[in-house]
Each structure stands twice: as structure tokens, then as C-alpha cells.
mmCIF file with all atom_site columns, C-alpha atoms in Angstrom:
data_model
loop_
_atom_site.group_PDB
_atom_site.id
_atom_site.type_symbol
_atom_site.label_atom_id
_atom_site.label_alt_id
_atom_site.label_comp_id
_atom_site.label_asym_id
_atom_site.label_entity_id
_atom_site.label_seq_id
_atom_site.pdbx_PDB_ins_code
_atom_site.Cartn_x
_atom_site.Cartn_y
_atom_site.Cartn_z
_atom_site.occupancy
_atom_site.B_iso_or_equiv
_atom_site.pdbx_formal_charge
_atom_site.auth_seq_id
_atom_site.auth_comp_id
_atom_site.auth_asym_id
_atom_site.auth_atom_id
_atom_site.pdbx_PDB_model_num
ATOM 1   C CA . MET D 1 1   ? 0.000   0.000  0.000  1.00 0.00 ? 243 MET D CA 1
ATOM 2   C CA . SER D 1 2   ? 1.154   3.428  -0.814 1.00 0.00 ? 244 SER D CA 1
ATOM 3   C CA . SER D 1 3   ? 0.565   6.616  1.122  1.00 0.00 ? 245 SER D CA 1
ATOM 4   C CA . ALA D 1 4   ? 0.470   8.783  -1.983 1.00 0.00 ? 246 ALA D CA 1
ATOM 5   C CA . PRO D 1 5   ? -3.359  9.076  -2.178 1.00 0.00 ? 247 PRO D CA 1
ATOM 6   C CA . ASN D 1 6   ? -3.538  10.124 1.488  1.00 0.00 ? 248 ASN D CA 1
ATOM 7   C CA . ALA D 1 7   ? -0.892  12.787 0.970  1.00 0.00 ? 249 ALA D CA 1
ATOM 8   C CA . ALA D 1 8   ? -2.765  14.140 -2.037 1.00 0.00 ? 250 ALA D CA 1
ATOM 9   C CA . ALA D 1 9   ? -6.044  14.174 -0.115 1.00 0.00 ? 251 ALA D CA 1
ATOM 10  C CA . GLY D 1 10  ? -4.415  16.026 2.792  1.00 0.00 ? 252 GLY D CA 1
ATOM 11  C CA . ALA D 1 11  ? -3.136  18.875 0.632  1.00 0.00 ? 253 ALA D CA 1
ATOM 12  C CA . PRO D 1 12  ? -6.534  20.608 0.124  1.00 0.00 ? 254 PRO D CA 1
ATOM 13  C CA . ARG D 1 13  ? -7.249  20.220 3.851  1.00 0.00 ? 255 ARG D CA 1
ATOM 14  C CA . ARG D 1 14  ? -3.944  21.889 4.736  1.00 0.00 ? 256 ARG D CA 1
ATOM 15  C CA . ALA D 1 15  ? -4.757  24.686 2.301  1.00 0.00 ? 257 ALA D CA 1
ATOM 16  C CA . ARG D 1 16  ? -8.164  25.198 3.973  1.00 0.00 ? 258 ARG D CA 1
ATOM 17  C CA . LEU D 1 17  ? -6.559  25.250 7.428  1.00 0.00 ? 259 LEU D CA 1
ATOM 18  C CA . HIS D 1 18  ? -3.963  27.739 6.224  1.00 0.00 ? 260 HIS D CA 1
ATOM 19  C CA . HIS D 1 19  ? -6.752  29.903 4.767  1.00 0.00 ? 261 HIS D CA 1
ATOM 20  C CA . ARG D 1 20  ? -8.654  29.763 8.094  1.00 0.00 ? 262 ARG D CA 1
ATOM 21  C CA . SER D 1 21  ? -5.575  30.746 10.084 1.00 0.00 ? 263 SER D CA 1
ATOM 22  C CA . LEU D 1 22  ? -5.012  33.698 7.751  1.00 0.00 ? 264 LEU D CA 1
ATOM 23  C CA . ALA D 1 23  ? -8.644  34.729 8.198  1.00 0.00 ? 265 ALA D CA 1
ATOM 24  C CA . ALA D 1 24  ? -8.306  34.439 11.980 1.00 0.00 ? 266 ALA D CA 1
ATOM 25  C CA . ALA D 1 25  ? -5.143  36.541 11.880 1.00 0.00 ? 267 ALA D CA 1
ATOM 26  C CA . GLY D 1 26  ? -7.012  39.088 9.774  1.00 0.00 ? 268 GLY D CA 1
ATOM 27  C CA . LEU D 1 27  ? -9.638  39.396 12.505 1.00 0.00 ? 269 LEU D CA 1
ATOM 28  C CA . TRP D 1 28  ? -6.914  40.345 14.994 1.00 0.00 ? 270 TRP D CA 1
ATOM 29  C CA . LEU D 1 29  ? -5.448  43.084 12.826 1.00 0.00 ? 271 LEU D CA 1
ATOM 30  C CA . PRO D 1 30  ? -8.074  45.849 13.367 1.00 0.00 ? 272 PRO D CA 1
ATOM 31  C CA . PRO D 1 31  ? -8.025  45.680 17.204 1.00 0.00 ? 273 PRO D CA 1
ATOM 32  C CA . LEU D 1 32  ? -4.242  45.406 17.201 1.00 0.00 ? 274 LEU D CA 1
ATOM 33  C CA . ALA D 1 33  ? -3.924  48.407 14.887 1.00 0.00 ? 275 ALA D CA 1
ATOM 34  C CA . PHE D 1 34  ? -6.334  50.362 17.091 1.00 0.00 ? 276 PHE D CA 1
ATOM 35  C CA . LEU D 1 35  ? -4.291  49.601 20.220 1.00 0.00 ? 277 LEU D CA 1
ATOM 36  C CA . LEU D 1 36  ? -1.051  50.510 18.504 1.00 0.00 ? 278 LEU D CA 1
ATOM 37  C CA . VAL D 1 37  ? -2.353  53.799 17.094 1.00 0.00 ? 279 VAL D CA 1
ATOM 38  C CA . PHE D 1 38  ? -4.397  55.014 20.074 1.00 0.00 ? 280 PHE D CA 1
ATOM 39  C CA . TYR D 1 39  ? -2.505  53.499 23.018 1.00 0.00 ? 281 TYR D CA 1
ATOM 40  C CA . ALA D 1 40  ? 1.056   52.396 22.353 1.00 0.00 ? 282 ALA D CA 1
ATOM 41  C CA . TRP D 1 41  ? 2.121   55.188 20.023 1.00 0.00 ? 283 TRP D CA 1
ATOM 42  C CA . PRO D 1 42  ? 0.882   58.137 22.162 1.00 0.00 ? 284 PRO D CA 1
ATOM 43  C CA . LEU D 1 43  ? 2.330   56.588 25.311 1.00 0.00 ? 285 LEU D CA 1
ATOM 44  C CA . THR D 1 44  ? 5.679   55.967 23.630 1.00 0.00 ? 286 THR D CA 1
ATOM 45  C CA . ARG D 1 45  ? 5.677   59.482 22.192 1.00 0.00 ? 287 ARG D CA 1
ATOM 46  C CA . ILE D 1 46  ? 5.022   61.033 25.607 1.00 0.00 ? 288 ILE D CA 1
ATOM 47  C CA . LEU D 1 47  ? 7.846   59.028 27.160 1.00 0.00 ? 289 LEU D CA 1
ATOM 48  C CA . VAL D 1 48  ? 10.249  59.959 24.362 1.00 0.00 ? 290 VAL D CA 1
ATOM 49  C CA . LEU D 1 49  ? 9.346   63.653 24.659 1.00 0.00 ? 291 LEU D CA 1
ATOM 50  C CA . SER D 1 50  ? 9.692   63.508 28.443 1.00 0.00 ? 292 SER D CA 1
ATOM 51  C CA . PHE D 1 51  ? 13.296  62.389 28.237 1.00 0.00 ? 293 PHE D CA 1
ATOM 52  C CA . ALA D 1 52  ? 14.329  63.966 24.918 1.00 0.00 ? 294 ALA D CA 1
ATOM 53  C CA . ARG D 1 53  ? 16.426  66.676 26.557 1.00 0.00 ? 295 ARG D CA 1
ATOM 54  C CA . GLN D 1 54  ? 18.684  66.131 29.521 1.00 0.00 ? 296 GLN D CA 1
ATOM 55  C CA . GLU D 1 55  ? 16.819  68.609 31.709 1.00 0.00 ? 297 GLU D CA 1
ATOM 56  C CA . ALA D 1 56  ? 13.391  67.332 30.606 1.00 0.00 ? 298 ALA D CA 1
ATOM 57  C CA . GLY D 1 57  ? 13.411  64.348 32.967 1.00 0.00 ? 299 GLY D CA 1
ATOM 58  C CA . ALA D 1 58  ? 14.612  66.320 36.000 1.00 0.00 ? 300 ALA D CA 1
ATOM 59  C CA . PRO D 1 59  ? 11.158  67.561 37.125 1.00 0.00 ? 301 PRO D CA 1
ATOM 60  C CA . LEU D 1 60  ? 9.816   64.021 36.804 1.00 0.00 ? 302 LEU D CA 1
ATOM 61  C CA . TRP D 1 61  ? 12.442  62.631 39.185 1.00 0.00 ? 303 TRP D CA 1
ATOM 62  C CA . GLU D 1 62  ? 11.925  65.539 41.597 1.00 0.00 ? 304 GLU D CA 1
ATOM 63  C CA . VAL D 1 63  ? 8.197   64.835 41.733 1.00 0.00 ? 305 VAL D CA 1
ATOM 64  C CA . LEU D 1 64  ? 8.572   61.050 41.915 1.00 0.00 ? 306 LEU D CA 1
ATOM 65  C CA . PHE D 1 65  ? 11.004  61.163 44.824 1.00 0.00 ? 307 PHE D CA 1
ATOM 66  C CA . SER D 1 66  ? 9.553   64.134 46.719 1.00 0.00 ? 308 SER D CA 1
ATOM 67  C CA . ALA D 1 67  ? 8.546   63.613 50.347 1.00 0.00 ? 309 ALA D CA 1
ATOM 68  C CA . ARG D 1 68  ? 4.857   64.074 49.524 1.00 0.00 ? 310 ARG D CA 1
ATOM 69  C CA . THR D 1 69  ? 4.875   61.496 46.724 1.00 0.00 ? 311 THR D CA 1
ATOM 70  C CA . LEU D 1 70  ? 6.757   58.969 48.853 1.00 0.00 ? 312 LEU D CA 1
ATOM 71  C CA . HIS D 1 71  ? 4.301   59.566 51.715 1.00 0.00 ? 313 HIS D CA 1
ATOM 72  C CA . VAL D 1 72  ? 1.307   59.022 49.422 1.00 0.00 ? 314 VAL D CA 1
ATOM 73  C CA . LEU D 1 73  ? 2.936   55.931 47.931 1.00 0.00 ? 315 LEU D CA 1
ATOM 74  C CA . GLY D 1 74  ? 3.671   54.530 51.396 1.00 0.00 ? 316 GLY D CA 1
ATOM 75  C CA . PHE D 1 75  ? 0.102   55.217 52.519 1.00 0.00 ? 317 PHE D CA 1
ATOM 76  C CA . THR D 1 76  ? -1.284  53.529 49.395 1.00 0.00 ? 318 THR D CA 1
ATOM 77  C CA . VAL D 1 77  ? 0.897   50.439 49.836 1.00 0.00 ? 319 VAL D CA 1
ATOM 78  C CA . GLY D 1 78  ? -0.058  50.289 53.529 1.00 0.00 ? 320 GLY D CA 1
ATOM 79  C CA . GLN D 1 79  ? -3.763  50.556 52.716 1.00 0.00 ? 321 GLN D CA 1
ATOM 80  C CA . ALA D 1 80  ? -3.453  47.857 50.057 1.00 0.00 ? 322 ALA D CA 1
ATOM 81  C CA . ALA D 1 81  ? -1.628  45.548 52.486 1.00 0.00 ? 323 ALA D CA 1
ATOM 82  C CA . LEU D 1 82  ? -4.205  46.173 55.224 1.00 0.00 ? 324 LEU D CA 1
ATOM 83  C CA . SER D 1 83  ? -7.064  45.604 52.781 1.00 0.00 ? 325 SER D CA 1
ATOM 84  C CA . THR D 1 84  ? -5.471  42.373 51.584 1.00 0.00 ? 326 THR D CA 1
ATOM 85  C CA . LEU D 1 85  ? -4.984  41.082 55.135 1.00 0.00 ? 327 LEU D CA 1
ATOM 86  C CA . LEU D 1 86  ? -8.541  42.007 56.125 1.00 0.00 ? 328 LEU D CA 1
ATOM 87  C CA . THR D 1 87  ? -9.938  40.367 53.003 1.00 0.00 ? 329 THR D CA 1
ATOM 88  C CA . LEU D 1 88  ? -7.955  37.201 53.703 1.00 0.00 ? 330 LEU D CA 1
ATOM 89  C CA . ALA D 1 89  ? -8.998  37.209 57.373 1.00 0.00 ? 331 ALA D CA 1
ATOM 90  C CA . LEU D 1 90  ? -12.670 37.377 56.393 1.00 0.00 ? 332 LEU D CA 1
ATOM 91  C CA . GLY D 1 91  ? -12.619 35.522 53.093 1.00 0.00 ? 333 GLY D CA 1
ATOM 92  C CA . LEU D 1 92  ? -10.671 32.375 53.920 1.00 0.00 ? 334 LEU D CA 1
ATOM 93  C CA . PRO D 1 93  ? -12.808 31.333 56.909 1.00 0.00 ? 335 PRO D CA 1
ATOM 94  C CA . GLY D 1 94  ? -15.938 32.201 54.939 1.00 0.00 ? 336 GLY D CA 1
ATOM 95  C CA . ALA D 1 95  ? -14.780 30.114 51.993 1.00 0.00 ? 337 ALA D CA 1
ATOM 96  C CA . TYR D 1 96  ? -13.963 27.223 54.307 1.00 0.00 ? 338 TYR D CA 1
ATOM 97  C CA . LEU D 1 97  ? -17.401 27.377 55.934 1.00 0.00 ? 339 LEU D CA 1
ATOM 98  C CA . LEU D 1 98  ? -19.165 27.560 52.575 1.00 0.00 ? 340 LEU D CA 1
ATOM 99  C CA . SER D 1 99  ? -17.241 24.629 51.162 1.00 0.00 ? 341 SER D CA 1
ATOM 100 C CA . HIS D 1 100 ? -17.322 22.274 54.168 1.00 0.00 ? 342 HIS D CA 1
ATOM 101 C CA . TYR D 1 101 ? -20.616 22.883 55.964 1.00 0.00 ? 343 TYR D CA 1
ATOM 102 C CA . ASP D 1 102 ? -24.295 22.979 55.089 1.00 0.00 ? 344 ASP D CA 1
ATOM 103 C CA . PHE D 1 103 ? -26.415 25.561 56.860 1.00 0.00 ? 345 PHE D CA 1
ATOM 104 C CA . ARG D 1 104 ? -29.671 27.380 56.388 1.00 0.00 ? 346 ARG D CA 1
ATOM 105 C CA . GLY D 1 105 ? -29.316 30.341 54.006 1.00 0.00 ? 347 GLY D CA 1
ATOM 106 C CA . LYS D 1 106 ? -26.138 29.024 52.371 1.00 0.00 ? 348 LYS D CA 1
ATOM 107 C CA . GLY D 1 107 ? -27.530 29.504 48.858 1.00 0.00 ? 349 GLY D CA 1
ATOM 108 C CA . LEU D 1 108 ? -28.585 33.078 49.572 1.00 0.00 ? 350 LEU D CA 1
ATOM 109 C CA . PHE D 1 109 ? -25.185 33.858 51.104 1.00 0.00 ? 351 PHE D CA 1
ATOM 110 C CA . ARG D 1 110 ? -23.386 32.429 48.061 1.00 0.00 ? 352 ARG D CA 1
ATOM 111 C CA . ALA D 1 111 ? -25.606 34.453 45.735 1.00 0.00 ? 353 ALA D CA 1
ATOM 112 C CA . LEU D 1 112 ? -25.024 37.679 47.667 1.00 0.00 ? 354 LEU D CA 1
ATOM 113 C CA . THR D 1 113 ? -21.252 37.233 47.706 1.00 0.00 ? 355 THR D CA 1
ATOM 114 C CA . GLY D 1 114 ? -21.261 36.958 43.915 1.00 0.00 ? 356 GLY D CA 1
ATOM 115 C CA . VAL D 1 115 ? -23.256 40.138 43.296 1.00 0.00 ? 357 VAL D CA 1
ATOM 116 C CA . PRO D 1 116 ? -20.267 42.558 43.319 1.00 0.00 ? 358 PRO D CA 1
ATOM 117 C CA . PHE D 1 117 ? -18.500 40.439 40.708 1.00 0.00 ? 359 PHE D CA 1
ATOM 118 C CA . VAL D 1 118 ? -21.495 40.430 38.384 1.00 0.00 ? 360 VAL D CA 1
ATOM 119 C CA . MET D 1 119 ? -22.526 44.073 38.662 1.00 0.00 ? 361 MET D CA 1
ATOM 120 C CA . PRO D 1 120 ? -20.442 46.867 37.171 1.00 0.00 ? 362 PRO D CA 1
ATOM 121 C CA . THR D 1 121 ? -18.092 48.604 39.571 1.00 0.00 ? 363 THR D CA 1
ATOM 122 C CA . LEU D 1 122 ? -19.851 51.964 39.381 1.00 0.00 ? 364 LEU D CA 1
ATOM 123 C CA . VAL D 1 123 ? -23.198 50.429 40.258 1.00 0.00 ? 365 VAL D CA 1
ATOM 124 C CA . VAL D 1 124 ? -21.660 48.751 43.311 1.00 0.00 ? 366 VAL D CA 1
ATOM 125 C CA . ALA D 1 125 ? -20.010 52.038 44.341 1.00 0.00 ? 367 ALA D CA 1
ATOM 126 C CA . ALA D 1 126 ? -23.319 53.880 43.970 1.00 0.00 ? 368 ALA D CA 1
ATOM 127 C CA . ALA D 1 127 ? -25.079 51.218 46.046 1.00 0.00 ? 369 ALA D CA 1
ATOM 128 C CA . PHE D 1 128 ? -22.480 51.469 48.820 1.00 0.00 ? 370 PHE D CA 1
ATOM 129 C CA . ASN D 1 129 ? -22.794 55.256 48.749 1.00 0.00 ? 371 ASN D CA 1
ATOM 130 C CA . ALA D 1 130 ? -26.584 55.021 48.964 1.00 0.00 ? 372 ALA D CA 1
ATOM 131 C CA . LEU D 1 131 ? -26.258 52.704 51.945 1.00 0.00 ? 373 LEU D CA 1
ATOM 132 C CA . LEU D 1 132 ? -23.222 54.060 53.792 1.00 0.00 ? 374 LEU D CA 1
ATOM 133 C CA . GLY D 1 133 ? -22.688 57.594 52.442 1.00 0.00 ? 375 GLY D CA 1
ATOM 134 C CA . PRO D 1 134 ? -23.340 60.851 54.326 1.00 0.00 ? 376 PRO D CA 1
ATOM 135 C CA . ARG D 1 135 ? -27.022 60.731 53.326 1.00 0.00 ? 377 ARG D CA 1
ATOM 136 C CA . GLY D 1 136 ? -27.123 56.928 53.127 1.00 0.00 ? 378 GLY D CA 1
ATOM 137 C CA . TRP D 1 137 ? -29.845 54.786 54.654 1.00 0.00 ? 379 TRP D CA 1
ATOM 138 C CA . LEU D 1 138 ? -27.629 53.268 57.324 1.00 0.00 ? 380 LEU D CA 1
ATOM 139 C CA . ASN D 1 139 ? -26.107 56.596 58.316 1.00 0.00 ? 381 ASN D CA 1
ATOM 140 C CA . LEU D 1 140 ? -29.495 58.340 58.489 1.00 0.00 ? 382 LEU D CA 1
ATOM 141 C CA . GLY D 1 141 ? -30.937 55.468 60.517 1.00 0.00 ? 383 GLY D CA 1
ATOM 142 C CA . LEU D 1 142 ? -28.074 55.553 63.009 1.00 0.00 ? 384 LEU D CA 1
ATOM 143 C CA . MET D 1 143 ? -28.258 59.346 63.279 1.00 0.00 ? 385 MET D CA 1
ATOM 144 C CA . SER D 1 144 ? -31.977 59.246 64.095 1.00 0.00 ? 386 SER D CA 1
ATOM 145 C CA . LEU D 1 145 ? -31.519 56.301 66.468 1.00 0.00 ? 387 LEU D CA 1
ATOM 146 C CA . LEU D 1 146 ? -28.727 58.055 68.363 1.00 0.00 ? 388 LEU D CA 1
ATOM 147 C CA . HIS D 1 147 ? -30.386 61.504 68.098 1.00 0.00 ? 389 HIS D CA 1
ATOM 148 C CA . LEU D 1 148 ? -27.461 63.033 66.217 1.00 0.00 ? 390 LEU D CA 1
ATOM 149 C CA . ASP D 1 149 ? -29.519 65.187 63.841 1.00 0.00 ? 391 ASP D CA 1
#
């Protein structure tokens, strides 16, 4: 038996696959061109212009390493670390309880914990503001309860 007929039959298939891969690559070209033109090129141009002259980068370094910037950066890193630790302290035991135990209301709790991941960020922020903000429901309720009007 010879493998010549199989090789001949495979050639049109390879040509179709090659045509499909070219078509798939063609679908990636418009978004890639958009990102290059409207994101990468302006960003690169700004960086090149920032350091084109020797004295051009000096204000950048002065601002980056000023006491105020370093303080803000330290505060931000500290807040992120504290937020991470608090999230882990609450999330890991909660995940363990949800995965290992059955209790009444477990389905509702699982559904409520997924809501922030499904809803857009701005909607969640607006909901938190409506609940906890200066004129939020919780704040107004506590103010009237404690007679802090």
C-alpha cells in the first residue's frame, strides 16, 4: 500500500486550514492596529518627549522622589496591604465554611457574595454610597436612632 493518495487528499485540507488561520489573523489586525495607534504610540511618544532633553526628565524625578509622593505611595501600599490582610482574614474562613458545611441560608449567602463580581463597579459604588454615604440609609438610621440630627 502506498501513502500517496492520502498525501494528495491532505493537501486541500492543509490549504483550507492555512486559509482559516489567515482569516483568523485578519480578525486580529483591526483591534491590534487600534491599540497601537491610540494606546502604544501616544504613550511611547510622551515618554520619548519627556526624556528627549537632559533637563526634561529632572522635574519628573523631583516629583517622583519628593517627600509628599513617597508619603502618598507609602500610605497607598499600607492601605493595600491592610485591605489584603482584612480580606484574607474574612474571606478564607468564609470560603472554608461555605465549602465544608451545610447551613440554612447558604444559597442566599453564596448568591449575595457573587453580586459585586457580576454588577459593574460603578453600580456597586453607587449602592455602597446610597447605603453608607453621608445621606445613606444606614447613616441616616443611626443618626436618628442616636439623636445626632
